[in-house]
Short mmCIF file of C-alpha atoms and ligand atoms in Angstrom, two decimals:
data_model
loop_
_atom_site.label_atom_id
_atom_site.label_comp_id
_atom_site.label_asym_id
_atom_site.label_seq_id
_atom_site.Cartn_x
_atom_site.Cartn_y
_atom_site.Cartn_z
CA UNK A 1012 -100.31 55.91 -120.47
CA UNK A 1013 -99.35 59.23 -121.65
CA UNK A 1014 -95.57 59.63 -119.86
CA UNK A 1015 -92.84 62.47 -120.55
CA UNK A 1016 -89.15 60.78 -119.47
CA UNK A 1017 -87.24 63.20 -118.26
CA UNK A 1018 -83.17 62.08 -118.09
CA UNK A 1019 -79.51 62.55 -118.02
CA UNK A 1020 -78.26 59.14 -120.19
CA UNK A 1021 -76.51 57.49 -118.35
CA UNK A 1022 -76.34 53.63 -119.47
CA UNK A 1023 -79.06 53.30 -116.76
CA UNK A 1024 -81.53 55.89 -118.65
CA UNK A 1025 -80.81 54.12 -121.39
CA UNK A 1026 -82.76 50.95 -120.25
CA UNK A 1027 -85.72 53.18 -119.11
CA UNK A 1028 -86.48 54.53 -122.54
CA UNK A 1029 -85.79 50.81 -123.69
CA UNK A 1030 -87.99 49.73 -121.71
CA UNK A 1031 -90.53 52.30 -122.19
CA UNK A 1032 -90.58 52.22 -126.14
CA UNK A 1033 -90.93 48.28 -125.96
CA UNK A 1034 -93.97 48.68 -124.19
CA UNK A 1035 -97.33 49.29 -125.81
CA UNK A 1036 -99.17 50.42 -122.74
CA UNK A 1037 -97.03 53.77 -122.78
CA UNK A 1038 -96.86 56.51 -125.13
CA UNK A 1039 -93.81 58.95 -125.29
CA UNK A 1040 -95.02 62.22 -125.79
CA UNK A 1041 -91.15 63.07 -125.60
CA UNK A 1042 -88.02 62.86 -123.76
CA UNK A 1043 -86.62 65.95 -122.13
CA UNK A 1044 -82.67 65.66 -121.53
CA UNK A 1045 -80.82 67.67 -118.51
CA UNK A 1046 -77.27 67.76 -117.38
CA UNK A 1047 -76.85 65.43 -114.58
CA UNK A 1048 -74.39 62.07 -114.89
CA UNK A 1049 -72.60 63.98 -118.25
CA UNK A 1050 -73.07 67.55 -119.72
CA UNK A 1051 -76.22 68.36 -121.41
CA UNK A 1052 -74.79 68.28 -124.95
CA UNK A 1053 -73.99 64.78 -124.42
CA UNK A 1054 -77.28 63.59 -122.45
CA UNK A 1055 -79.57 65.33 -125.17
CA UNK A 1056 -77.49 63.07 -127.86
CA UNK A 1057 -77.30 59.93 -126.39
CA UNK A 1058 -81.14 60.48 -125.44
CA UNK A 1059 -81.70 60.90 -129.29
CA UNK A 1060 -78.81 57.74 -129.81
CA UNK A 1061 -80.82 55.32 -127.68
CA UNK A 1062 -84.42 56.10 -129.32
CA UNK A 1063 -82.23 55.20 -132.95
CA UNK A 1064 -81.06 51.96 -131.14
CA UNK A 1065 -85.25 51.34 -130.57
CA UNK A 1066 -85.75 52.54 -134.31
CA UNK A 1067 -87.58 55.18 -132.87
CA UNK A 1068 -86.38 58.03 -134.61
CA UNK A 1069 -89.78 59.64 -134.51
CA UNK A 1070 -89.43 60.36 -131.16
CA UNK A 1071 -89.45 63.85 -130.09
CA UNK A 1072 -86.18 64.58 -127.96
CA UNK A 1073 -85.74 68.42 -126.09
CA UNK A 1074 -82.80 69.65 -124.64
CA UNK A 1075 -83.29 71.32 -121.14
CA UNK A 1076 -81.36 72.76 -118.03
CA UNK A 1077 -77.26 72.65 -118.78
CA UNK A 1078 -76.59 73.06 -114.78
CA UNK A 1079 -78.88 73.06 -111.16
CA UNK A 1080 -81.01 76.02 -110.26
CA UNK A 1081 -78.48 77.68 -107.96
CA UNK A 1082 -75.15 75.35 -107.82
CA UNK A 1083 -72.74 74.11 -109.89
CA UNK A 1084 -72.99 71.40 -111.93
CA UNK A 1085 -71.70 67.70 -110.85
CA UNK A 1086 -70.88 64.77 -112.95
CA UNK A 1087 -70.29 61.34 -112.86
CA UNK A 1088 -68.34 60.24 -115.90
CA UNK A 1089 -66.55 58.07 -113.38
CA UNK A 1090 -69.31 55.71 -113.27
CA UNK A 1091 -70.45 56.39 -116.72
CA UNK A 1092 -67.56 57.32 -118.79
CA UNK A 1093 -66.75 59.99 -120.70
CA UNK A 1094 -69.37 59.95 -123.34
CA UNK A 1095 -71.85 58.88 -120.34
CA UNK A 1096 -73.08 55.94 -122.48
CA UNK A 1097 -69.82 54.05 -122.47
CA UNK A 1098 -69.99 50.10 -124.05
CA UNK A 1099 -71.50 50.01 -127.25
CA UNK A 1100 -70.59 51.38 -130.41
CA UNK A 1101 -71.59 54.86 -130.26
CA UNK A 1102 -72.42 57.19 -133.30
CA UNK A 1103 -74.22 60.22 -134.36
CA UNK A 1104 -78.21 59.84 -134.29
CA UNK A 1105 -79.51 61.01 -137.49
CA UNK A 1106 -82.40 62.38 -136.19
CA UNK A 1107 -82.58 66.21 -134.95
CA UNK A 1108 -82.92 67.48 -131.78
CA UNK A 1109 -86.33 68.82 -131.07
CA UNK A 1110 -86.34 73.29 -131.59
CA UNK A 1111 -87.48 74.85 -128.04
CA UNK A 1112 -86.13 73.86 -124.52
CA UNK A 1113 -87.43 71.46 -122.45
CA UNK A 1114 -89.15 73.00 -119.78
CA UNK A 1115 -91.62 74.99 -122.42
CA UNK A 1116 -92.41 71.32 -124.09
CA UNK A 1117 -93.18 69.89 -120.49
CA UNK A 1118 -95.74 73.13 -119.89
CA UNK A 1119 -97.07 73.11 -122.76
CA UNK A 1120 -97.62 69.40 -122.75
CA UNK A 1121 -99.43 69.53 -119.54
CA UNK A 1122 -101.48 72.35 -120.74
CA UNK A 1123 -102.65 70.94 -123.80
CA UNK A 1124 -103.21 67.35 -122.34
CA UNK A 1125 -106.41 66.86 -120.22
CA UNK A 1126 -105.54 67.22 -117.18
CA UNK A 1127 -104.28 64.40 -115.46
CA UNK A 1128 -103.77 62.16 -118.14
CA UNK A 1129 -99.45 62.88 -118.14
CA UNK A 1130 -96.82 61.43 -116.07
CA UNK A 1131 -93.82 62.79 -115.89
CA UNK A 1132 -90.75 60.15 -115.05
CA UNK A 1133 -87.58 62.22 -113.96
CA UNK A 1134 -84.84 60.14 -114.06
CA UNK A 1135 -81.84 62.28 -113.30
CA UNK A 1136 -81.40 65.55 -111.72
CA UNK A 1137 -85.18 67.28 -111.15
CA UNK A 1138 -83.66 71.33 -112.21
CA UNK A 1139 -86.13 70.76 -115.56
CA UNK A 1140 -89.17 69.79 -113.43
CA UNK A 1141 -88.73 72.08 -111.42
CA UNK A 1142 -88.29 74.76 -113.82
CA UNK A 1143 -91.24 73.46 -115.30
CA UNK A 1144 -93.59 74.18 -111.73
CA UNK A 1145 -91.87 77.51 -111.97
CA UNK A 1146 -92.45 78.91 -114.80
CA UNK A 1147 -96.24 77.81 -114.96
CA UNK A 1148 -97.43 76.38 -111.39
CA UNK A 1149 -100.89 75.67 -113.42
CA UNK A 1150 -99.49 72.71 -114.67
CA UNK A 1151 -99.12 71.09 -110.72
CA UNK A 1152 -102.97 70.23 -110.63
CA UNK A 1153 -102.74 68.79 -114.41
CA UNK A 1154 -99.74 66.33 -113.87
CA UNK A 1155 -101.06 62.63 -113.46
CA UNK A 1156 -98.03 61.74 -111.22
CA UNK A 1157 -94.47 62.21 -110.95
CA UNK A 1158 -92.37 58.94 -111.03
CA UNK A 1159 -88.67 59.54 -109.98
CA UNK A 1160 -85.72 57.91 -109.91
CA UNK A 1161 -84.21 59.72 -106.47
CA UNK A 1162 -83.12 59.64 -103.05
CA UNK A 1163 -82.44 56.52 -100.37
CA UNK A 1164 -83.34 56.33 -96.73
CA UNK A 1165 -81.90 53.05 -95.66
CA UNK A 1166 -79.77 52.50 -97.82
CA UNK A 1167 -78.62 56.26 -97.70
CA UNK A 1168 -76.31 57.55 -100.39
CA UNK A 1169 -73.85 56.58 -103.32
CA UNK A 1170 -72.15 60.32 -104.63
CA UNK A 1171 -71.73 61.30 -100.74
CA UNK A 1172 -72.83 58.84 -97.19
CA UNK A 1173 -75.86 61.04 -97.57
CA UNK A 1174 -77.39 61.55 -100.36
CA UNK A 1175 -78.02 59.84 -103.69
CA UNK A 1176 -76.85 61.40 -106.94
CA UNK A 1177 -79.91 62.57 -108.70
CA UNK A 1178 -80.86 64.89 -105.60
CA UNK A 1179 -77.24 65.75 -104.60
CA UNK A 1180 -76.98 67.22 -108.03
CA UNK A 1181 -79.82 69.92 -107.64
CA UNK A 1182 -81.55 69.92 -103.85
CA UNK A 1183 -83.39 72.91 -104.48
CA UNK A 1184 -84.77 71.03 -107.98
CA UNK A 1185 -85.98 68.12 -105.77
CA UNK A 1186 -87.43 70.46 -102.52
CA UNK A 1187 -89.78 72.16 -105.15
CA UNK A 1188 -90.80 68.98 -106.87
CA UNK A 1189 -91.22 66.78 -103.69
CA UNK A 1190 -93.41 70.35 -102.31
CA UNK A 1191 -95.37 71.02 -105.41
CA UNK A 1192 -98.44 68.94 -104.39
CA UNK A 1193 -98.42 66.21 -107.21
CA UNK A 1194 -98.88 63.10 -106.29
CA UNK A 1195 -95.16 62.05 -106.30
CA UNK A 1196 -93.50 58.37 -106.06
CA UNK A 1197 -89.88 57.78 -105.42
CA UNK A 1198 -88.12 55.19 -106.23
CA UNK A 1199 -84.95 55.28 -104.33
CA UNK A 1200 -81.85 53.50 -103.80
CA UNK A 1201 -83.72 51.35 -101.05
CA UNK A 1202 -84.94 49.74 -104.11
CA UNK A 1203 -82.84 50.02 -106.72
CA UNK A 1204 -79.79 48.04 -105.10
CA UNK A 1205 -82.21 45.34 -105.28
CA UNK A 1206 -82.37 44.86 -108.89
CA UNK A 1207 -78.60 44.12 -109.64
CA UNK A 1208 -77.49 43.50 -113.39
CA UNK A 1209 -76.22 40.03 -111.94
CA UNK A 1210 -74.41 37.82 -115.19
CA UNK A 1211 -77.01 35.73 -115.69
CA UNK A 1212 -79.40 38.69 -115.98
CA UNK A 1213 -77.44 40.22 -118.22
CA UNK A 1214 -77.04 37.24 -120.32
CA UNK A 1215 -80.77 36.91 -120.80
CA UNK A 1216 -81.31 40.57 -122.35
CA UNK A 1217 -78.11 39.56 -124.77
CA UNK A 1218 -79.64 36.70 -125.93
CA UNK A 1219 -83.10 38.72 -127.19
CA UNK A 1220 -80.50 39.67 -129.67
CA UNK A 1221 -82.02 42.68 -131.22
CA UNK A 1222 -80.28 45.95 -131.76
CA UNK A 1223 -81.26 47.73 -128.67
CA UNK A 1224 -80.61 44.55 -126.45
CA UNK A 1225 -77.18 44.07 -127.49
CA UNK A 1226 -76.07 47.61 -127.03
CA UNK A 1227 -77.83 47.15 -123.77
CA UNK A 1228 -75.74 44.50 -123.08
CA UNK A 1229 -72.30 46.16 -124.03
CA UNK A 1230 -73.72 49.08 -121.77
CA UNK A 1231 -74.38 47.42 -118.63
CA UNK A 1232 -71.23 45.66 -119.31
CA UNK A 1233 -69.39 48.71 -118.97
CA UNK A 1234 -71.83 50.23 -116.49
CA UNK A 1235 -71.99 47.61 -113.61
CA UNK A 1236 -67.95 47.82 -113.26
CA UNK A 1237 -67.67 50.60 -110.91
CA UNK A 1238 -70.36 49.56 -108.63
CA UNK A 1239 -68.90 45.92 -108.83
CA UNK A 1240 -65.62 47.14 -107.45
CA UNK A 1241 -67.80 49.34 -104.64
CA UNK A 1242 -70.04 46.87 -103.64
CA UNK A 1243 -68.41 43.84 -104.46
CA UNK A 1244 -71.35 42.54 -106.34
CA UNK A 1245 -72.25 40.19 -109.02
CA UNK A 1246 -73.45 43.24 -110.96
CA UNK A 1247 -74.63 46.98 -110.52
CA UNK A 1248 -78.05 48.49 -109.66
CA UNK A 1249 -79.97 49.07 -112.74
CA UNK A 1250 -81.58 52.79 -111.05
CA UNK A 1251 -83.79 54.13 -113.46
CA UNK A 1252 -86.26 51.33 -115.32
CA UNK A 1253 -87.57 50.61 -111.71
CA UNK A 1254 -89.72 54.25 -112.87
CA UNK A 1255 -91.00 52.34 -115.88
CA UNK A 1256 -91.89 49.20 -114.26
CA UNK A 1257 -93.43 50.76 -111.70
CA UNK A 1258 -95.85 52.64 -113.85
CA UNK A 1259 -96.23 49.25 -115.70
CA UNK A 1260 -96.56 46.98 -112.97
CA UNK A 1261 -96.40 48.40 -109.80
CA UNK A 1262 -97.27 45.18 -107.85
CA UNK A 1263 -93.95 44.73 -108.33
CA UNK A 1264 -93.00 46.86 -105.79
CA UNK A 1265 -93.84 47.79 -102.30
CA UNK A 1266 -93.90 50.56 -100.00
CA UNK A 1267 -95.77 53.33 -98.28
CA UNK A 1268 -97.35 56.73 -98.43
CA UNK A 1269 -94.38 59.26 -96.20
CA UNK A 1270 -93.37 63.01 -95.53
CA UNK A 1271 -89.99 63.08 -97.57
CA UNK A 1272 -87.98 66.78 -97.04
CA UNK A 1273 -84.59 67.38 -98.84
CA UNK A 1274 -81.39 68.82 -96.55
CA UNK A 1275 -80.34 71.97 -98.89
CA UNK A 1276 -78.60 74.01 -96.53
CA UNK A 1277 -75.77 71.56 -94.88
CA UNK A 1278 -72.51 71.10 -96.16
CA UNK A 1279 -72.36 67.57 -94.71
CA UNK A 1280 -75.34 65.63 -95.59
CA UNK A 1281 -76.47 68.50 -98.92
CA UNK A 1282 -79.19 66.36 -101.02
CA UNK A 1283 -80.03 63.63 -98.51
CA UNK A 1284 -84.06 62.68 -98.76
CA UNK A 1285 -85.27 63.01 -94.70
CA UNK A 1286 -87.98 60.35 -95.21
CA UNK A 1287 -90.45 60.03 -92.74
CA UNK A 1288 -91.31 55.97 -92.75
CA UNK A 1289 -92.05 55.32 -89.28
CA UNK A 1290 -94.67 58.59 -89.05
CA UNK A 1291 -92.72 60.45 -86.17
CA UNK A 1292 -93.55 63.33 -87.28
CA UNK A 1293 -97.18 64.91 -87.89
CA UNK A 1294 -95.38 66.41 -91.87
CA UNK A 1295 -97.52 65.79 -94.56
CA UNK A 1296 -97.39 62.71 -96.38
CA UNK A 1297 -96.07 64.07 -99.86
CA UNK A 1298 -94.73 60.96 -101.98
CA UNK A 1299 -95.13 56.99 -102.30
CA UNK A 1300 -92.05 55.91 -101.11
CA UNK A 1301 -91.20 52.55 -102.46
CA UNK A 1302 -89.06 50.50 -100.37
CA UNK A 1303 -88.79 46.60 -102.53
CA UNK A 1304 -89.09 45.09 -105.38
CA UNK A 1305 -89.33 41.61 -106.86
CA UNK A 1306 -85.93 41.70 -109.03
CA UNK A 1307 -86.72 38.45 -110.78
CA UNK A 1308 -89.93 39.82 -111.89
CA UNK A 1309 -88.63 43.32 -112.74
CA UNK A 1310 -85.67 41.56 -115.13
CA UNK A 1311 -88.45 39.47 -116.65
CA UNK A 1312 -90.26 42.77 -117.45
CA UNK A 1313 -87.42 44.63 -118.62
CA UNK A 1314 -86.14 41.83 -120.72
CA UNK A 1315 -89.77 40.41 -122.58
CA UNK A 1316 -90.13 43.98 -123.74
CA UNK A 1317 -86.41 44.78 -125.36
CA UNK A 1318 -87.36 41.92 -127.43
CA UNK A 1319 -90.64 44.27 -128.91
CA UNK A 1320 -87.78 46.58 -129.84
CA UNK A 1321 -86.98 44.01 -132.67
O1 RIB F 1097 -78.03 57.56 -108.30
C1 RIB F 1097 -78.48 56.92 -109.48
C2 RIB F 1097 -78.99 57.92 -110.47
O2 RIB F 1097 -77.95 58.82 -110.81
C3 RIB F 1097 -79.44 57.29 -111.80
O3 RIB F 1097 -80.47 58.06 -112.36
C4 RIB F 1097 -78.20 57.38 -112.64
O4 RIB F 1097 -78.50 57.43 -114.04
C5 RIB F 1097 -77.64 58.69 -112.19
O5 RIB F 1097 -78.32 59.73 -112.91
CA1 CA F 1098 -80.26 58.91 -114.65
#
């Protein structure tokens, strides 16, 4: 599986790419960084930072959009800390950052590829994809699928009651992605506050003991405090490798085809994902919607393949 991750690290992100370079079945054509939980200059390093912890300096690593198409930028070093990869020993990768922006490796990728052969996995704010089916709408009929990390129906929000950080950050991003006609499957909080870094999770990927696994480890660490002291949980919701495991092993989860629309104009509930699951309206249904998971099974995924990272 040819599969472009497209992120804003983010301890989180971090475990995606993990996950995703310790499994054979995918190749990384690249990873495309946006602003989103930290500034850009920090998510395009700690992108190229976590492909070093993998020894994958070989990966090719583009720096995209520094804000949202038409808002300003929101953060969330308050979950992620300052350097928004906060828990391990942190350094400076000593590979380069790839020349060119993002959004011209993502269309040219797509128009070079045979079509349908490249997924694109979004795992923070959607401003580059949507750049991307901008700049070249050609590229909608070539993209295999687009695998987000994004919204929440049931279980809502967690940066406002209404919406879930990803599409809070750029709405308009997200309308244009969730319009453009690819198929589209979201992964949203419904399911990701199912797969909670509990202790003895956690204690499982420390004890592959490899590089990448232990920074993991001081990362989630770190990571799983703030939602901890919201939730009062044993653990935090690890968001984005649900993407990975999904295109891995999507028996895994569960859900069903829905019309999903994003609120852009209201103060009050900006970024919420209207999803349509019980078909009351006669919308088009635009994106898998996944609503569980089995956790056990998604942990045991996530932590067999840190240990190929060896
Ligand atoms: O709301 C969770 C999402 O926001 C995750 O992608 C996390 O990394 C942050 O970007
Ligand atoms: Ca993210």
């Amino acid at each position: 599986m040819k599969v472009i991750i497209d992120t804003d690290p983010g301890q989180d992100d971090a475990a995606a790419i993990m996950l995703a370079l310790g499994s054979p079945e995918i190749d990384v054509l690249g990873i495309t960084a946006v602003a989103g939980n930290v500034p850009l200059a920090l998510t395009e390093r700690n992108a190229r930072m976590v492909c070093e912890m993998c020894g994958r300096t070989d990966i090719k690593v583009y720096a995209g959009a520094d804000k949202p198409l038409s808002r300003p930028l929101v953060t969330a070093e308050h979950v992620h800390g300052k350097t928004g990869l906060d828990g391990p020993e942190l350094f400076e990768p000593s590979f380069p950052l790839q020349p060119g922006h993002a959004v011209d490796f993502i269309v040219q990728t797509l128009m070079n590829e045979a079509p349908g052969t490249v997924s694109l996995c979004p795992i923070g704010p959607l401003t580059n994809i949507a750049l991307a089916l901008q700049k070249e709408p050609a590229i909608t009929g070539r993209i295999q699928q687009i695998v987000l990390m994004g919204g929440g129906y049931f279980a809502q929000g967690n940066i406002t009651p209404a919406a879930e950080f990803n599409i809070f950050v750029d709405p308009e991003a997200a309308a244009v992605v969730f319009a453009c006609g690819a198929p589209v499957i979201m992964m949203p909080l419904d399911v990701t506050h199912k797969v909670m870094t509990t202790k003895s999770r956690v204690e499982k990927i420390r004890a592959v003991d490899n590089r990448a696994a232990r920074a993991l480890t001081e990362m989630l660490l770190f990571y799983e405090r703030f939602d901890e002291a919201k939730y009062g949980t044993d653990g935090g919701p690890l968001h984005d490798p649900t993407t990975i495991a999904w295109l891995l092993k999507p028996d895994l989860f569960a859900g069903r085809e829905c019309n999903v629309e994003i609120e852009t104009t209201s103060k009050l509930t900006r970024g919420a994902t209207v999803v349509d699951w019980w078909g009351v309206t006669k919308r088009g249904k635009n994106a898998l919607v996944l609503g569980d998971v089995n956790a056990d099974g998604f942990f045991d995924l996530l932590t067999e393949r840190l240990a190929n990272l060896g």
